[in-house]
JSON list of C-alpha atoms in Angstrom, two decimals:
[
{"chain": "A", "resi": 1, "resn": "MET", "atom": "CA", "xyz": [32.27, -79.52, 41.79]},
{"chain": "A", "resi": 2, "resn": "ALA", "atom": "CA", "xyz": [29.37, -81.83, 43.07]},
{"chain": "A", "resi": 3, "resn": "LYS", "atom": "CA", "xyz": [27.84, -84.16, 40.73]},
{"chain": "A", "resi": 4, "resn": "ILE", "atom": "CA", "xyz": [24.14, -83.67, 39.79]},
{"chain": "A", "resi": 5, "resn": "VAL", "atom": "CA", "xyz": [22.45, -86.97, 39.71]},
{"chain": "A", "resi": 6, "resn": "ARG", "atom": "CA", "xyz": [20.31, -87.59, 36.58]},
{"chain": "A", "resi": 7, "resn": "ILE", "atom": "CA", "xyz": [17.71, -90.18, 35.85]},
{"chain": "A", "resi": 8, "resn": "THR", "atom": "CA", "xyz": [16.41, -90.54, 32.38]},
{"chain": "A", "resi": 9, "resn": "LEU", "atom": "CA", "xyz": [13.23, -92.88, 31.88]},
{"chain": "A", "resi": 10, "resn": "LEU", "atom": "CA", "xyz": [12.89, -94.19, 28.32]},
{"chain": "A", "resi": 11, "resn": "LEU", "atom": "CA", "xyz": [9.19, -94.32, 27.82]},
{"chain": "A", "resi": 12, "resn": "ARG", "atom": "CA", "xyz": [6.55, -95.85, 25.77]},
{"chain": "A", "resi": 13, "resn": "LYS", "atom": "CA", "xyz": [3.12, -94.03, 25.76]},
{"chain": "A", "resi": 14, "resn": "ARG", "atom": "CA", "xyz": [-0.26, -95.35, 25.15]},
{"chain": "A", "resi": 15, "resn": "ASP", "atom": "CA", "xyz": [-1.30, -94.84, 21.55]},
{"chain": "A", "resi": 16, "resn": "ASP", "atom": "CA", "xyz": [-4.35, -92.83, 22.24]},
{"chain": "A", "resi": 17, "resn": "VAL", "atom": "CA", "xyz": [-3.01, -90.06, 24.37]},
{"chain": "A", "resi": 18, "resn": "THR", "atom": "CA", "xyz": [-0.19, -87.34, 24.75]},
{"chain": "A", "resi": 19, "resn": "TRP", "atom": "CA", "xyz": [1.93, -86.42, 27.63]},
{"chain": "A", "resi": 20, "resn": "SER", "atom": "CA", "xyz": [3.32, -83.16, 26.76]},
{"chain": "A", "resi": 21, "resn": "GLU", "atom": "CA", "xyz": [1.06, -80.59, 28.41]},
{"chain": "A", "resi": 22, "resn": "GLU", "atom": "CA", "xyz": [-1.00, -81.75, 31.26]},
{"chain": "A", "resi": 23, "resn": "HIS", "atom": "CA", "xyz": [1.44, -84.19, 33.01]},
{"chain": "A", "resi": 24, "resn": "PRO", "atom": "CA", "xyz": [4.15, -81.61, 33.81]},
{"chain": "A", "resi": 25, "resn": "LYS", "atom": "CA", "xyz": [1.30, -79.48, 35.55]},
{"chain": "A", "resi": 26, "resn": "ILE", "atom": "CA", "xyz": [0.41, -82.46, 37.82]},
{"chain": "A", "resi": 27, "resn": "TRP", "atom": "CA", "xyz": [4.08, -83.53, 38.30]},
{"chain": "A", "resi": 28, "resn": "LEU", "atom": "CA", "xyz": [5.02, -80.05, 39.42]},
{"chain": "A", "resi": 29, "resn": "SER", "atom": "CA", "xyz": [1.94, -79.62, 41.67]},
{"chain": "A", "resi": 30, "resn": "VAL", "atom": "CA", "xyz": [3.63, -82.13, 44.21]},
{"chain": "A", "resi": 31, "resn": "PRO", "atom": "CA", "xyz": [5.69, -80.10, 46.70]},
{"chain": "A", "resi": 32, "resn": "ILE", "atom": "CA", "xyz": [8.57, -82.63, 47.13]},
{"chain": "A", "resi": 33, "resn": "VAL", "atom": "CA", "xyz": [9.09, -82.51, 43.20]},
{"chain": "A", "resi": 34, "resn": "LYS", "atom": "CA", "xyz": [9.72, -78.76, 43.24]},
{"chain": "A", "resi": 35, "resn": "GLN", "atom": "CA", "xyz": [11.70, -78.94, 46.38]},
{"chain": "A", "resi": 36, "resn": "ASN", "atom": "CA", "xyz": [14.08, -81.84, 45.22]},
{"chain": "A", "resi": 37, "resn": "LEU", "atom": "CA", "xyz": [14.47, -81.48, 41.38]},
{"chain": "A", "resi": 38, "resn": "VAL", "atom": "CA", "xyz": [17.02, -79.21, 39.89]},
{"chain": "A", "resi": 39, "resn": "LYS", "atom": "CA", "xyz": [15.63, -79.66, 36.39]},
{"chain": "A", "resi": 40, "resn": "TYR", "atom": "CA", "xyz": [12.99, -81.70, 34.57]},
{"chain": "A", "resi": 41, "resn": "SER", "atom": "CA", "xyz": [12.65, -82.17, 30.88]},
{"chain": "A", "resi": 42, "resn": "GLN", "atom": "CA", "xyz": [10.75, -84.27, 28.26]},
{"chain": "A", "resi": 43, "resn": "PHE", "atom": "CA", "xyz": [12.23, -85.68, 25.05]},
{"chain": "A", "resi": 44, "resn": "HIS", "atom": "CA", "xyz": [9.74, -86.56, 22.36]},
{"chain": "A", "resi": 45, "resn": "ALA", "atom": "CA", "xyz": [10.95, -88.95, 19.79]},
{"chain": "A", "resi": 46, "resn": "ASP", "atom": "CA", "xyz": [10.05, -88.50, 16.12]},
{"chain": "A", "resi": 47, "resn": "GLU", "atom": "CA", "xyz": [9.47, -91.92, 14.72]},
{"chain": "A", "resi": 48, "resn": "LYS", "atom": "CA", "xyz": [9.24, -90.40, 11.22]},
{"chain": "A", "resi": 49, "resn": "LEU", "atom": "CA", "xyz": [12.99, -89.75, 11.03]},
{"chain": "A", "resi": 50, "resn": "ASP", "atom": "CA", "xyz": [14.92, -92.50, 9.31]},
{"chain": "A", "resi": 51, "resn": "LEU", "atom": "CA", "xyz": [18.54, -92.96, 10.23]},
{"chain": "A", "resi": 52, "resn": "ALA", "atom": "CA", "xyz": [19.26, -95.67, 7.68]},
{"chain": "A", "resi": 53, "resn": "ALA", "atom": "CA", "xyz": [21.18, -93.37, 5.36]},
{"chain": "A", "resi": 54, "resn": "THR", "atom": "CA", "xyz": [23.60, -92.08, 8.03]},
{"chain": "A", "resi": 55, "resn": "GLY", "atom": "CA", "xyz": [24.87, -95.53, 9.01]},
{"chain": "A", "resi": 56, "resn": "MET", "atom": "CA", "xyz": [23.60, -95.33, 12.55]},
{"chain": "A", "resi": 57, "resn": "PRO", "atom": "CA", "xyz": [21.73, -98.02, 14.17]},
{"chain": "A", "resi": 58, "resn": "PRO", "atom": "CA", "xyz": [17.95, -98.13, 14.12]},
{"chain": "A", "resi": 59, "resn": "VAL", "atom": "CA", "xyz": [16.13, -95.62, 16.44]},
{"chain": "A", "resi": 60, "resn": "ALA", "atom": "CA", "xyz": [15.32, -97.10, 19.92]},
{"chain": "A", "resi": 61, "resn": "PRO", "atom": "CA", "xyz": [11.82, -98.30, 20.19]},
{"chain": "A", "resi": 62, "resn": "PHE", "atom": "CA", "xyz": [10.58, -95.62, 22.66]},
{"chain": "A", "resi": 63, "resn": "ASP", "atom": "CA", "xyz": [8.27, -92.74, 22.29]},
{"chain": "A", "resi": 64, "resn": "GLY", "atom": "CA", "xyz": [10.41, -90.39, 24.40]},
{"chain": "A", "resi": 65, "resn": "ALA", "atom": "CA", "xyz": [12.05, -89.75, 27.69]},
{"chain": "A", "resi": 66, "resn": "ALA", "atom": "CA", "xyz": [11.66, -87.91, 30.91]},
{"chain": "A", "resi": 67, "resn": "THR", "atom": "CA", "xyz": [14.83, -86.68, 32.54]},
{"chain": "A", "resi": 68, "resn": "MET", "atom": "CA", "xyz": [15.15, -85.34, 35.94]},
{"chain": "A", "resi": 69, "resn": "TRP", "atom": "CA", "xyz": [18.18, -83.84, 37.68]},
{"chain": "A", "resi": 70, "resn": "ALA", "atom": "CA", "xyz": [18.62, -83.73, 41.48]},
{"chain": "A", "resi": 71, "resn": "LYS", "atom": "CA", "xyz": [21.35, -82.95, 43.84]},
{"chain": "A", "resi": 72, "resn": "SER", "atom": "CA", "xyz": [21.48, -86.63, 45.12]},
{"chain": "A", "resi": 73, "resn": "LEU", "atom": "CA", "xyz": [20.11, -90.04, 44.66]},
{"chain": "A", "resi": 74, "resn": "GLU", "atom": "CA", "xyz": [18.40, -89.59, 48.08]},
{"chain": "A", "resi": 75, "resn": "ASP", "atom": "CA", "xyz": [16.40, -86.63, 46.63]},
{"chain": "A", "resi": 76, "resn": "LEU", "atom": "CA", "xyz": [15.16, -88.77, 43.87]},
{"chain": "A", "resi": 77, "resn": "HIS", "atom": "CA", "xyz": [14.20, -91.55, 46.16]},
{"chain": "A", "resi": 78, "resn": "ALA", "atom": "CA", "xyz": [12.39, -89.14, 48.31]},
{"chain": "A", "resi": 79, "resn": "ILE", "atom": "CA", "xyz": [10.28, -88.07, 45.32]},
{"chain": "A", "resi": 80, "resn": "PHE", "atom": "CA", "xyz": [9.57, -91.52, 44.11]},
{"chain": "A", "resi": 81, "resn": "SER", "atom": "CA", "xyz": [8.62, -92.94, 47.58]},
{"chain": "A", "resi": 82, "resn": "ASP", "atom": "CA", "xyz": [6.57, -89.77, 48.54]},
{"chain": "A", "resi": 83, "resn": "PRO", "atom": "CA", "xyz": [2.79, -90.68, 49.43]},
{"chain": "A", "resi": 84, "resn": "GLU", "atom": "CA", "xyz": [1.63, -87.48, 47.65]},
{"chain": "A", "resi": 85, "resn": "TYR", "atom": "CA", "xyz": [3.61, -88.35, 44.50]},
{"chain": "A", "resi": 86, "resn": "ASN", "atom": "CA", "xyz": [2.16, -91.93, 44.60]},
{"chain": "A", "resi": 87, "resn": "ARG", "atom": "CA", "xyz": [-1.32, -90.66, 45.08]},
{"chain": "A", "resi": 88, "resn": "ILE", "atom": "CA", "xyz": [-1.29, -87.94, 42.40]},
{"chain": "A", "resi": 89, "resn": "VAL", "atom": "CA", "xyz": [1.36, -88.51, 39.83]},
{"chain": "A", "resi": 90, "resn": "VAL", "atom": "CA", "xyz": [1.42, -92.21, 39.41]},
{"chain": "A", "resi": 91, "resn": "PRO", "atom": "CA", "xyz": [-2.35, -92.51, 38.59]},
{"chain": "A", "resi": 92, "resn": "ASP", "atom": "CA", "xyz": [-1.75, -89.81, 36.02]},
{"chain": "A", "resi": 93, "resn": "GLU", "atom": "CA", "xyz": [1.15, -91.66, 34.44]},
{"chain": "A", "resi": 94, "resn": "GLU", "atom": "CA", "xyz": [-0.94, -94.73, 34.11]},
{"chain": "A", "resi": 95, "resn": "LYS", "atom": "CA", "xyz": [-3.42, -92.72, 31.91]},
{"chain": "A", "resi": 96, "resn": "PHE", "atom": "CA", "xyz": [-0.81, -92.15, 29.25]},
{"chain": "A", "resi": 97, "resn": "LEU", "atom": "CA", "xyz": [2.23, -94.36, 29.80]},
{"chain": "A", "resi": 98, "resn": "LYS", "atom": "CA", "xyz": [2.95, -98.05, 29.56]},
{"chain": "A", "resi": 99, "resn": "ARG", "atom": "CA", "xyz": [4.73, -97.72, 32.95]},
{"chain": "A", "resi": 100, "resn": "ALA", "atom": "CA", "xyz": [5.89, -101.33, 33.18]},
{"chain": "A", "resi": 101, "resn": "GLU", "atom": "CA", "xyz": [7.79, -100.80, 29.94]},
{"chain": "A", "resi": 102, "resn": "ALA", "atom": "CA", "xyz": [9.81, -97.80, 31.16]},
{"chain": "A", "resi": 103, "resn": "VAL", "atom": "CA", "xyz": [13.65, -98.19, 31.22]},
{"chain": "A", "resi": 104, "resn": "PRO", "atom": "CA", "xyz": [15.57, -96.06, 33.63]},
{"chain": "A", "resi": 105, "resn": "MET", "atom": "CA", "xyz": [19.22, -94.98, 33.26]},
{"chain": "A", "resi": 106, "resn": "ILE", "atom": "CA", "xyz": [20.82, -93.16, 36.17]},
{"chain": "A", "resi": 107, "resn": "GLY", "atom": "CA", "xyz": [24.20, -91.36, 36.45]},
{"chain": "A", "resi": 108, "resn": "TRP", "atom": "CA", "xyz": [25.70, -88.02, 35.84]},
{"chain": "A", "resi": 109, "resn": "ASP", "atom": "CA", "xyz": [26.45, -85.73, 32.85]},
{"chain": "A", "resi": 110, "resn": "GLU", "atom": "CA", "xyz": [29.96, -84.97, 31.83]},
{"chain": "A", "resi": 111, "resn": "VAL", "atom": "CA", "xyz": [29.59, -81.92, 29.68]},
{"chain": "A", "resi": 112, "resn": "LYS", "atom": "CA", "xyz": [32.55, -81.85, 27.18]},
{"chain": "A", "resi": 113, "resn": "PHE", "atom": "CA", "xyz": [31.63, -78.59, 25.33]},
{"chain": "A", "resi": 114, "resn": "VAL", "atom": "CA", "xyz": [28.78, -75.96, 25.11]},
{"chain": "A", "resi": 115, "resn": "LYS", "atom": "CA", "xyz": [28.47, -73.65, 22.27]},
{"chain": "A", "resi": 116, "resn": "GLU", "atom": "CA", "xyz": [28.57, -70.32, 24.06]},
{"chain": "A", "resi": 117, "resn": "ASP", "atom": "CA", "xyz": [27.04, -67.95, 21.65]},
{"chain": "A", "resi": 118, "resn": "SER", "atom": "CA", "xyz": [26.32, -67.30, 17.91]},
{"chain": "A", "resi": 119, "resn": "SER", "atom": "CA", "xyz": [30.06, -66.65, 17.09]},
{"chain": "A", "resi": 120, "resn": "GLY", "atom": "CA", "xyz": [30.57, -70.50, 17.50]},
{"chain": "A", "resi": 121, "resn": "VAL", "atom": "CA", "xyz": [32.91, -70.21, 20.28]},
{"chain": "A", "resi": 122, "resn": "LEU", "atom": "CA", "xyz": [33.02, -73.47, 22.30]},
{"chain": "A", "resi": 123, "resn": "ARG", "atom": "CA", "xyz": [33.87, -73.74, 25.95]},
{"chain": "A", "resi": 124, "resn": "PHE", "atom": "CA", "xyz": [35.38, -76.96, 26.79]},
{"chain": "A", "resi": 125, "resn": "GLU", "atom": "CA", "xyz": [34.69, -78.51, 30.27]},
{"chain": "A", "resi": 126, "resn": "GLN", "atom": "CA", "xyz": [36.79, -80.99, 32.28]},
{"chain": "A", "resi": 127, "resn": "PRO", "atom": "CA", "xyz": [35.01, -84.26, 33.32]},
{"chain": "A", "resi": 128, "resn": "ASN", "atom": "CA", "xyz": [33.67, -84.22, 36.82]},
{"chain": "A", "resi": 129, "resn": "PRO", "atom": "CA", "xyz": [36.18, -85.93, 39.19]},
{"chain": "A", "resi": 130, "resn": "VAL", "atom": "CA", "xyz": [35.04, -89.35, 40.43]}
]
């Protein structure tokens, strides 16, 4: 099975705006984005949750993350270097993000289990071959 490349950008937003509704419309209006991405999602952090009682470390100091999946690193590179992307998407991001503070992570998922249905049956996956 081919690996799907995943990039997750840990993000800090400007305090005065939101990014949940309008940005995906702008992002997905660029043809190369729809052509090269397999999946796109946003993760919105809830800073009100306190993990202190769980023994876990403090929550990371980010407002959320944007995650994109593509068939190759080249497909992602083509998106981020596309003139239309840079003309349309980047200026929109600058309206709501602190772009210079974004932290990327890139790699692939190794799904170990997925809950199949409401019966609680788990399907175990083998790691992707390297």
